Each structure stands twice: as C-alpha cells, then as structure tokens.
C-alpha cells in the first residue's frame, strides 16, 4: 500500500484573512518512532488517528460540502549520501498557486509553499520521523523504495450553500510512502468513464477531479488491471491520462508522444521532467493528440508518470476487449532508461546537473 494515514507529528497550517497569510507549525501527539513501533496495533492506531484531528477548524465548509479544494503531492527522498532532498518543489508551488487561482481562491505564495514543505520535513526528521536510504533499493531501480510524501492542500473557511472560498486554510502534512503500484500485473484498460471535460477543472489539481479517477481505478483493479486510461470527452478516441498520472508512448518510429496540455490535462511535474530528459537524450518528443488506434498500432513501449508512480511501465492496453501487448510484455530499454535516470537523480545516485533537488538535511 503506497499511502497510509499515519501522518508525522509536525504539520503546517496557514490561514488567509484580511488580505494576509498567517501561519504556524503544529506538533501533534507523538512518542519516539521506536516507542510507537513497540506499541500494540490498537494503541498505535489510536495515536496516529489523533494526529488527524483539528478541533479548531470548521466541519461544515465549502470543501466538505462541495469538494472545493485543491492539493499537491511531492516527495522528500533519502539520499545515497545520507541526506534528504525534495524533488522540484518550486514547480509544485507554482502549480498550487495556479490551482488556487483557478478555483478563485487567493493564491498561496510560492516561496511560503517551498519553505513550508522543507520545514515540515526538517522538523519531523528532528523528532526521528524520517526514511533512511537502503542500498537494496538499487536492485529494482527504486520501484520498491520508500520516501516521505508531502501533501499540501486547501481547506475552506466555514460555510454552507454553494459558494467560493475567500479565506482558505493551507495545510502541509508528511507521511511515509512506499511503492505506488504493487507487484504483479502492469496491464491497463481503457475506461468508459470521463475524467475531465473542456472548460472544466481538468487542468487544476482539484480534489473533486479524483472522484471519477477513484471509481475508474477501482473498476480496473476489480477486473485484474493495474491502471485505467481515459479517452477525451468530445471525440472519445484520443488518449488523455491514467487514473492519477500522465502517460507516454514510445512509438516504433522512435518518437516519444504524450498528450498535449489542454484544460483537460493536468500539467505534471514528472511529465515535464521526463520530456526534458528525453530531449537531452536526443529523442524526438511530441506533445500532441494521439488516438487509441495509433496507440494500439504503433506503440513499442508505454509508461505512466507522476509523483507517486515515477515512470512506471505499462505492459499492455485493453480497449473494447482487444488486448495489445507492448514490447513482448517486458520493460523496454527506453522506459528503463527514463525510469532509472529520474530515480537516480531523485535518490542521489546520479548527478543533479539541473539543480532539481532541494536539500532538507
């Protein structure tokens, strides 16, 4: 299981009021990590659950009633040299501000976003809540590696009746996180559901967008697939995204294709990074519409990308009961190269020539 509700003790909270952001760091109930590990399951669960409650925040609000909120996801990764570093937090900060503006909220300052992410990880690490680098992760290209997940998100002020949030809270929490995709199947299926429509919120990392994704992913898992893939809402023939990740196709021609950004596609930070790395390798990269027919007929390798997924290979895609395997159901050379390069940079085994990693420790 990639995520579990066992948040670390230190959280960050900011509140917008009278035109300014006020903020604070909150230290929730905890023992030492060793003491918590030695507790029985019920005791440890009760302690961890207590860290998820905030008695001084409104229950009835535009977030709880209408899903009016947005969030980000980024990681602090243990480094080969013993440190901790966050992957491209400035990009998440910019997207978070765009998402808040897109939802007509006052945007959270990007410098505050980055400092809050760094400081929450640092404060939790000082209490012993951190992840140590393990050499064994290198054996499977970090596909089973651990990290610290950083989740910034908004919560609206109290309110009822359909409305906008003018004085939101911004929270930042940390949790330990493991591999996003479990072992076994790496097959995907085209879902009949629609993730986003033109002139909607598909380009925003809005909480409400993930309801459809969760339903479609659940259906795919039930049918034995690892992932589901969405088609566009208008023509129902162009590939858009996976359940919570961008998608890439390495064609037989040597062209790397990913759906072009629009108001129905989330601009992923990992997506942007992969495009840059591929261009550095001399690969022809296209951000364009790609139809399901072209995918099934011309794709050599396929992979999905995201903060949680990294660059995870897709071995087959099923559409209308037709299953097409990619690269004989093996991880392709290009996919492996991209995956290993980005993971190597993130975990500190390859040089960070682009200054993507922001040190915490």
Short mmCIF file of C-alpha atoms in Angstrom, two decimals:
data_model
loop_
_atom_site.label_atom_id
_atom_site.label_comp_id
_atom_site.label_asym_id
_atom_site.label_seq_id
_atom_site.Cartn_x
_atom_site.Cartn_y
_atom_site.Cartn_z
CA UNK A 1 0.00 0.00 0.00
CA UNK A 2 1.57 3.27 -1.10
CA UNK A 3 -0.26 5.56 1.31
CA UNK A 4 -1.36 5.05 4.89
CA UNK A 5 -2.95 7.51 7.29
CA UNK A 6 -0.02 7.62 9.70
CA UNK A 7 0.97 11.26 9.43
CA UNK A 8 4.11 12.53 11.09
CA UNK A 9 3.65 14.76 14.16
CA UNK A 10 4.58 18.18 12.76
CA UNK A 11 2.12 19.83 10.39
CA UNK A 12 1.95 23.30 8.88
CA UNK A 13 -1.13 25.49 8.81
CA UNK A 14 -1.69 28.86 7.15
CA UNK A 15 -4.86 30.96 7.05
CA UNK A 16 -5.77 33.81 4.71
CA UNK A 17 -7.63 36.65 6.40
CA UNK A 18 -7.81 40.42 5.90
CA UNK A 19 -5.54 40.15 2.89
CA UNK A 20 -2.60 38.39 4.58
CA UNK A 21 -1.43 34.86 5.27
CA UNK A 22 -0.71 33.95 8.89
CA UNK A 23 0.94 30.61 9.58
CA UNK A 24 2.12 28.22 12.29
CA UNK A 25 3.70 24.82 12.84
CA UNK A 26 1.68 22.41 14.97
CA UNK A 27 3.21 19.47 16.85
CA UNK A 28 0.60 16.76 17.24
CA UNK A 29 0.72 13.95 19.89
CA UNK A 30 3.59 11.52 19.44
CA UNK A 31 6.22 9.37 21.09
CA UNK A 32 9.58 8.47 19.59
CA UNK A 33 9.39 6.39 16.40
CA UNK A 34 10.85 3.42 18.29
CA UNK A 35 8.30 3.76 21.10
CA UNK A 36 5.47 4.00 18.57
CA UNK A 37 6.73 0.90 16.76
CA UNK A 38 6.68 -1.04 20.04
CA UNK A 39 3.04 -0.14 20.78
CA UNK A 40 0.34 -2.69 20.04
CA UNK A 41 -1.73 -2.14 16.91
CA UNK A 42 -4.71 -0.59 18.68
CA UNK A 43 -2.60 1.83 20.71
CA UNK A 44 -0.52 2.87 17.73
CA UNK A 45 -3.62 3.31 15.56
CA UNK A 46 -5.28 5.49 18.21
CA UNK A 47 -2.18 7.69 18.48
CA UNK A 48 -1.80 8.04 14.72
CA UNK A 49 -5.52 8.80 14.31
CA UNK A 50 -5.29 11.54 16.93
CA UNK A 51 -2.85 13.38 14.67
CA UNK A 52 -5.56 13.65 12.01
CA UNK A 53 -8.00 15.73 14.07
CA UNK A 54 -8.13 19.52 14.35
CA UNK A 55 -10.84 20.67 16.76
CA UNK A 56 -10.41 24.35 15.87
CA UNK A 57 -11.31 24.01 12.17
CA UNK A 58 -14.84 24.09 10.72
CA UNK A 59 -16.51 20.81 9.79
CA UNK A 60 -19.16 22.40 7.57
CA UNK A 61 -17.33 24.24 4.82
CA UNK A 62 -17.17 24.50 1.05
CA UNK A 63 -14.59 21.71 0.95
CA UNK A 64 -16.57 19.15 2.94
CA UNK A 65 -19.87 20.08 1.28
CA UNK A 66 -18.85 20.61 -2.36
CA UNK A 67 -15.29 19.39 -2.79
CA UNK A 68 -13.99 22.91 -3.33
CA UNK A 69 -10.29 22.33 -2.70
CA UNK A 70 -7.00 21.57 -4.39
CA UNK A 71 -3.84 19.80 -3.34
CA UNK A 72 -0.29 18.91 -4.31
CA UNK A 73 1.90 15.86 -3.90
CA UNK A 74 5.68 15.82 -3.73
CA UNK A 75 8.38 13.77 -2.07
CA UNK A 76 11.39 14.15 0.18
CA UNK A 77 13.71 11.37 -0.86
CA UNK A 78 16.50 9.80 1.20
CA UNK A 79 19.85 10.37 -0.47
CA UNK A 80 22.67 7.92 -1.06
CA UNK A 81 24.93 10.23 0.97
CA UNK A 82 22.58 10.11 3.98
CA UNK A 83 20.67 13.35 3.43
CA UNK A 84 17.11 14.18 2.43
CA UNK A 85 16.08 16.25 -0.59
CA UNK A 86 12.82 17.33 -2.23
CA UNK A 87 12.25 16.97 -5.97
CA UNK A 88 11.40 20.27 -7.72
CA UNK A 89 9.19 21.87 -5.03
CA UNK A 90 9.21 25.19 -6.90
CA UNK A 91 7.21 23.56 -9.70
CA UNK A 92 4.63 22.24 -7.26
CA UNK A 93 4.46 25.68 -5.66
CA UNK A 94 3.67 27.30 -9.00
CA UNK A 95 1.03 24.70 -9.87
CA UNK A 96 -0.57 25.03 -6.42
CA UNK A 97 -0.87 28.79 -6.89
CA UNK A 98 -2.40 28.26 -10.35
CA UNK A 99 -4.85 25.72 -8.97
CA UNK A 100 -5.96 28.06 -6.19
CA UNK A 101 -6.37 30.93 -8.65
CA UNK A 102 -8.33 28.62 -10.96
CA UNK A 103 -10.72 27.93 -8.07
CA UNK A 104 -10.98 31.68 -7.38
CA UNK A 105 -9.05 31.41 -4.11
CA UNK A 106 -6.28 33.82 -3.11
CA UNK A 107 -3.12 32.00 -4.29
CA UNK A 108 -0.65 30.80 -1.70
CA UNK A 109 2.78 32.50 -2.10
CA UNK A 110 5.23 30.20 -3.84
CA UNK A 111 8.13 30.99 -1.50
CA UNK A 112 5.96 30.14 1.51
CA UNK A 113 4.98 26.86 -0.14
CA UNK A 114 8.59 25.76 -0.64
CA UNK A 115 9.73 26.82 2.84
CA UNK A 116 6.72 25.09 4.47
CA UNK A 117 7.48 21.84 2.65
CA UNK A 118 11.16 21.94 3.61
CA UNK A 119 10.50 22.94 7.20
CA UNK A 120 7.83 20.33 7.96
CA UNK A 121 10.15 17.57 6.74
CA UNK A 122 13.05 19.04 8.69
CA UNK A 123 11.06 19.35 11.93
CA UNK A 124 9.69 15.82 11.65
CA UNK A 125 13.17 14.49 10.92
CA UNK A 126 14.48 16.21 14.08
CA UNK A 127 11.96 14.10 16.04
CA UNK A 128 13.22 10.93 14.34
CA UNK A 129 10.43 10.65 11.76
CA UNK A 130 12.30 10.13 8.52
CA UNK A 131 13.26 7.47 5.99
CA UNK A 132 16.78 6.08 5.67
CA UNK A 133 18.39 5.15 2.35
CA UNK A 134 18.72 1.41 1.64
CA UNK A 135 21.20 0.07 -0.89
CA UNK A 136 18.83 -2.80 -1.70
CA UNK A 137 16.51 -0.32 -3.46
CA UNK A 138 19.03 -0.08 -6.28
CA UNK A 139 18.38 -3.73 -7.26
CA UNK A 140 14.94 -3.00 -8.69
CA UNK A 141 15.56 0.58 -9.83
CA UNK A 142 13.86 2.03 -6.74
CA UNK A 143 10.47 0.57 -7.67
CA UNK A 144 10.06 -0.59 -4.03
CA UNK A 145 11.87 2.36 -2.44
CA UNK A 146 10.42 4.40 0.42
CA UNK A 147 10.23 8.16 0.74
CA UNK A 148 8.45 10.89 2.65
CA UNK A 149 5.29 12.10 1.00
CA UNK A 150 4.48 15.80 1.35
CA UNK A 151 0.81 16.68 0.94
CA UNK A 152 -0.09 20.40 0.79
CA UNK A 153 -3.83 21.02 0.48
CA UNK A 154 -6.51 23.64 0.97
CA UNK A 155 -9.50 23.62 3.30
CA UNK A 156 -12.12 26.32 3.02
CA UNK A 157 -13.43 28.52 5.79
CA UNK A 158 -16.77 27.58 7.33
CA UNK A 159 -19.77 27.93 5.05
CA UNK A 160 -22.83 26.26 3.59
CA UNK A 161 -24.60 26.95 0.32
CA UNK A 162 -22.71 26.75 -2.96
CA UNK A 163 -20.02 29.42 -2.81
CA UNK A 164 -16.33 30.17 -3.25
CA UNK A 165 -13.57 30.16 -0.65
CA UNK A 166 -12.25 33.63 0.11
CA UNK A 167 -10.33 32.84 3.32
CA UNK A 168 -8.92 29.33 2.87
CA UNK A 169 -6.56 27.36 5.05
CA UNK A 170 -3.44 25.75 3.58
CA UNK A 171 -2.17 22.63 5.33
CA UNK A 172 1.06 20.67 4.79
CA UNK A 173 1.39 17.18 6.24
CA UNK A 174 4.03 14.42 5.89
CA UNK A 175 3.53 10.66 5.70
CA UNK A 176 5.81 7.72 4.91
CA UNK A 177 5.08 6.28 1.46
CA UNK A 178 6.14 3.13 -0.38
CA UNK A 179 5.71 1.88 -3.95
CA UNK A 180 2.58 3.24 -5.67
CA UNK A 181 1.97 0.23 -7.89
CA UNK A 182 2.08 -3.18 -6.23
CA UNK A 183 3.84 -6.10 -7.84
CA UNK A 184 2.13 -8.36 -10.36
CA UNK A 185 0.01 -7.07 -13.20
CA UNK A 186 1.16 -3.97 -15.06
CA UNK A 187 -1.68 -4.07 -17.57
CA UNK A 188 -4.03 -1.16 -18.25
CA UNK A 189 -7.54 -0.83 -19.66
CA UNK A 190 -9.41 1.99 -21.36
CA UNK A 191 -12.23 3.11 -19.10
CA UNK A 192 -15.64 4.28 -20.34
CA UNK A 193 -15.68 7.00 -17.69
CA UNK A 194 -14.76 10.62 -18.47
CA UNK A 195 -12.19 12.31 -16.24
CA UNK A 196 -12.50 15.90 -17.47
CA UNK A 197 -14.47 17.98 -19.96
CA UNK A 198 -13.45 21.10 -21.93
CA UNK A 199 -13.88 24.35 -19.97
CA UNK A 200 -13.83 22.37 -16.74
CA UNK A 201 -11.24 21.85 -14.00
CA UNK A 202 -9.13 19.07 -15.53
CA UNK A 203 -6.05 21.30 -15.63
CA UNK A 204 -6.41 22.08 -11.91
CA UNK A 205 -5.25 19.61 -9.26
CA UNK A 206 -8.73 19.85 -7.78
CA UNK A 207 -9.86 17.32 -5.19
CA UNK A 208 -13.16 16.79 -6.99
CA UNK A 209 -11.36 15.55 -10.12
CA UNK A 210 -10.22 12.44 -8.28
CA UNK A 211 -13.69 11.06 -7.57
CA UNK A 212 -14.05 9.80 -11.14
CA UNK A 213 -10.45 8.59 -11.13
CA UNK A 214 -11.00 6.60 -7.93
CA UNK A 215 -14.12 4.97 -9.34
CA UNK A 216 -12.46 4.07 -12.63
CA UNK A 217 -9.31 2.77 -10.94
CA UNK A 218 -11.39 0.62 -8.60
CA UNK A 219 -13.22 -0.91 -11.55
CA UNK A 220 -9.93 -1.60 -13.33
CA UNK A 221 -8.43 -3.29 -10.26
CA UNK A 222 -11.54 -5.41 -9.82
CA UNK A 223 -11.11 -6.65 -13.41
CA UNK A 224 -7.44 -7.53 -12.84
CA UNK A 225 -5.74 -4.45 -14.31
CA UNK A 226 -3.15 -2.23 -12.63
CA UNK A 227 -4.31 1.01 -14.21
CA UNK A 228 -7.09 2.61 -16.23
CA UNK A 229 -6.66 5.12 -19.04
CA UNK A 230 -9.11 7.88 -20.01
CA UNK A 231 -10.13 8.98 -23.50
CA UNK A 232 -11.18 12.55 -24.34
CA UNK A 233 -14.72 13.64 -23.59
CA UNK A 234 -15.59 15.01 -27.05
CA UNK A 235 -14.36 12.54 -29.66
CA UNK A 236 -13.86 9.52 -27.38
CA UNK A 237 -10.79 8.47 -29.34
CA UNK A 238 -7.81 10.48 -28.07
CA UNK A 239 -5.76 9.36 -25.05
CA UNK A 240 -5.67 11.78 -22.12
CA UNK A 241 -4.39 10.42 -18.76
CA UNK A 242 -4.20 7.49 -16.42
CA UNK A 243 -6.18 7.39 -13.18
CA UNK A 244 -3.82 9.81 -11.44
CA UNK A 245 -0.87 10.13 -13.78
CA UNK A 246 0.23 11.36 -17.19
CA UNK A 247 1.01 8.84 -19.90
CA UNK A 248 3.73 8.40 -22.54
CA UNK A 249 4.01 6.28 -25.69
CA UNK A 250 7.36 5.42 -27.25
CA UNK A 251 6.48 4.62 -30.86
CA UNK A 252 8.10 2.19 -33.25
CA UNK A 253 9.34 5.22 -35.21
CA UNK A 254 11.41 6.40 -32.23
CA UNK A 255 9.07 9.29 -31.40
CA UNK A 256 8.04 9.82 -27.79
CA UNK A 257 4.45 11.08 -27.59
CA UNK A 258 2.47 12.38 -24.65
CA UNK A 259 -0.94 14.08 -24.90
CA UNK A 260 -0.62 17.82 -25.30
CA UNK A 261 -1.61 20.02 -22.41
CA UNK A 262 -5.10 21.45 -22.50
CA UNK A 263 -7.76 22.35 -19.98
CA UNK A 264 -8.49 18.63 -19.58
CA UNK A 265 -4.88 17.53 -18.88
CA UNK A 266 -3.02 18.05 -15.62
CA UNK A 267 0.46 19.56 -16.21
CA UNK A 268 2.58 17.03 -14.32
CA UNK A 269 5.98 17.93 -12.87
CA UNK A 270 7.32 14.42 -13.54
CA UNK A 271 5.87 14.68 -17.05
CA UNK A 272 7.76 17.92 -17.67
CA UNK A 273 10.96 16.41 -16.27
CA UNK A 274 10.73 13.32 -18.50
CA UNK A 275 10.24 15.46 -21.59
CA UNK A 276 13.37 17.44 -20.70
CA UNK A 277 15.42 14.30 -20.06
CA UNK A 278 14.25 12.69 -23.32
CA UNK A 279 15.18 15.80 -25.31
CA UNK A 280 18.63 15.73 -23.67
CA UNK A 281 18.97 12.15 -24.94
CA UNK A 282 18.25 13.29 -28.48
CA UNK A 283 14.80 11.70 -28.61
CA UNK A 284 12.12 13.30 -30.77
CA UNK A 285 9.38 14.34 -28.34
CA UNK A 286 5.87 15.34 -29.39
CA UNK A 287 3.13 16.79 -27.23
CA UNK A 288 0.11 16.14 -29.41
CA UNK A 289 -3.17 14.33 -29.75
CA UNK A 290 -2.70 10.60 -30.06
CA UNK A 291 -5.62 8.37 -30.92
CA UNK A 292 -6.33 4.98 -29.41
CA UNK A 293 -5.92 3.48 -32.91
CA UNK A 294 -2.42 4.94 -33.25
CA UNK A 295 -1.51 3.77 -29.76
CA UNK A 296 -2.62 0.19 -30.40
CA UNK A 297 -0.94 0.02 -33.80
CA UNK A 298 2.28 1.99 -33.38
CA UNK A 299 3.37 1.83 -29.73
CA UNK A 300 6.57 -0.01 -28.83
CA UNK A 301 6.69 0.98 -25.14
CA UNK A 302 4.26 2.67 -22.79
CA UNK A 303 4.66 4.14 -19.31
CA UNK A 304 2.81 6.42 -16.90
CA UNK A 305 4.38 9.22 -14.90
CA UNK A 306 3.67 11.09 -11.70
CA UNK A 307 4.99 11.89 -8.24
CA UNK A 308 3.73 8.61 -6.85
CA UNK A 309 4.19 6.49 -9.97
CA UNK A 310 7.59 7.83 -11.05
CA UNK A 311 7.93 6.35 -14.52
CA UNK A 312 6.07 3.04 -14.32
CA UNK A 313 5.88 0.72 -17.34
CA UNK A 314 2.56 -0.39 -18.81
CA UNK A 315 2.86 -3.83 -20.41
CA UNK A 316 -0.45 -3.92 -22.23
CA UNK A 317 -3.54 -1.87 -23.00
CA UNK A 318 -7.03 -3.31 -23.47
CA UNK A 319 -9.68 -1.46 -25.47
CA UNK A 320 -13.09 -2.91 -26.25
CA UNK A 321 -11.92 -6.41 -25.28
CA UNK A 322 -8.85 -6.16 -27.55
CA UNK A 323 -5.57 -6.50 -25.64
CA UNK A 324 -2.35 -5.22 -27.19
CA UNK A 325 0.96 -6.08 -25.53
CA UNK A 326 3.89 -3.67 -25.63
CA UNK A 327 7.49 -4.86 -26.08
CA UNK A 328 6.51 -8.51 -25.54
CA UNK A 329 5.31 -7.62 -22.03
CA UNK A 330 8.83 -6.65 -20.96
CA UNK A 331 10.16 -3.34 -19.67
CA UNK A 332 11.56 -1.58 -22.71
CA UNK A 333 15.06 -0.12 -22.93
CA UNK A 334 13.82 3.45 -23.29
CA UNK A 335 11.34 3.16 -20.43
CA UNK A 336 14.04 1.66 -18.21
CA UNK A 337 16.47 4.44 -19.13
CA UNK A 338 13.98 7.18 -18.28
CA UNK A 339 12.92 5.46 -15.06
CA UNK A 340 16.50 4.85 -13.91
CA UNK A 341 17.62 8.35 -14.80
CA UNK A 342 14.88 10.16 -12.93
CA UNK A 343 15.10 7.84 -9.92
CA UNK A 344 18.89 8.14 -9.87
CA UNK A 345 18.62 11.93 -9.73
CA UNK A 346 15.93 11.79 -7.07
CA UNK A 347 17.79 9.36 -4.78
CA UNK A 348 21.22 10.90 -5.32
CA UNK A 349 22.97 8.14 -7.26
CA UNK A 350 23.19 10.26 -10.42
CA UNK A 351 24.45 13.86 -10.56
CA UNK A 352 21.76 16.52 -10.29
CA UNK A 353 23.04 18.68 -13.13
CA UNK A 354 19.73 20.54 -13.40
CA UNK A 355 19.53 21.50 -9.70
CA UNK A 356 16.16 19.82 -9.36
CA UNK A 357 16.76 18.58 -5.81
CA UNK A 358 16.29 20.96 -2.85
CA UNK A 359 18.18 19.71 0.22
CA UNK A 360 16.43 19.34 3.58
CA UNK A 361 19.21 17.67 5.57
#
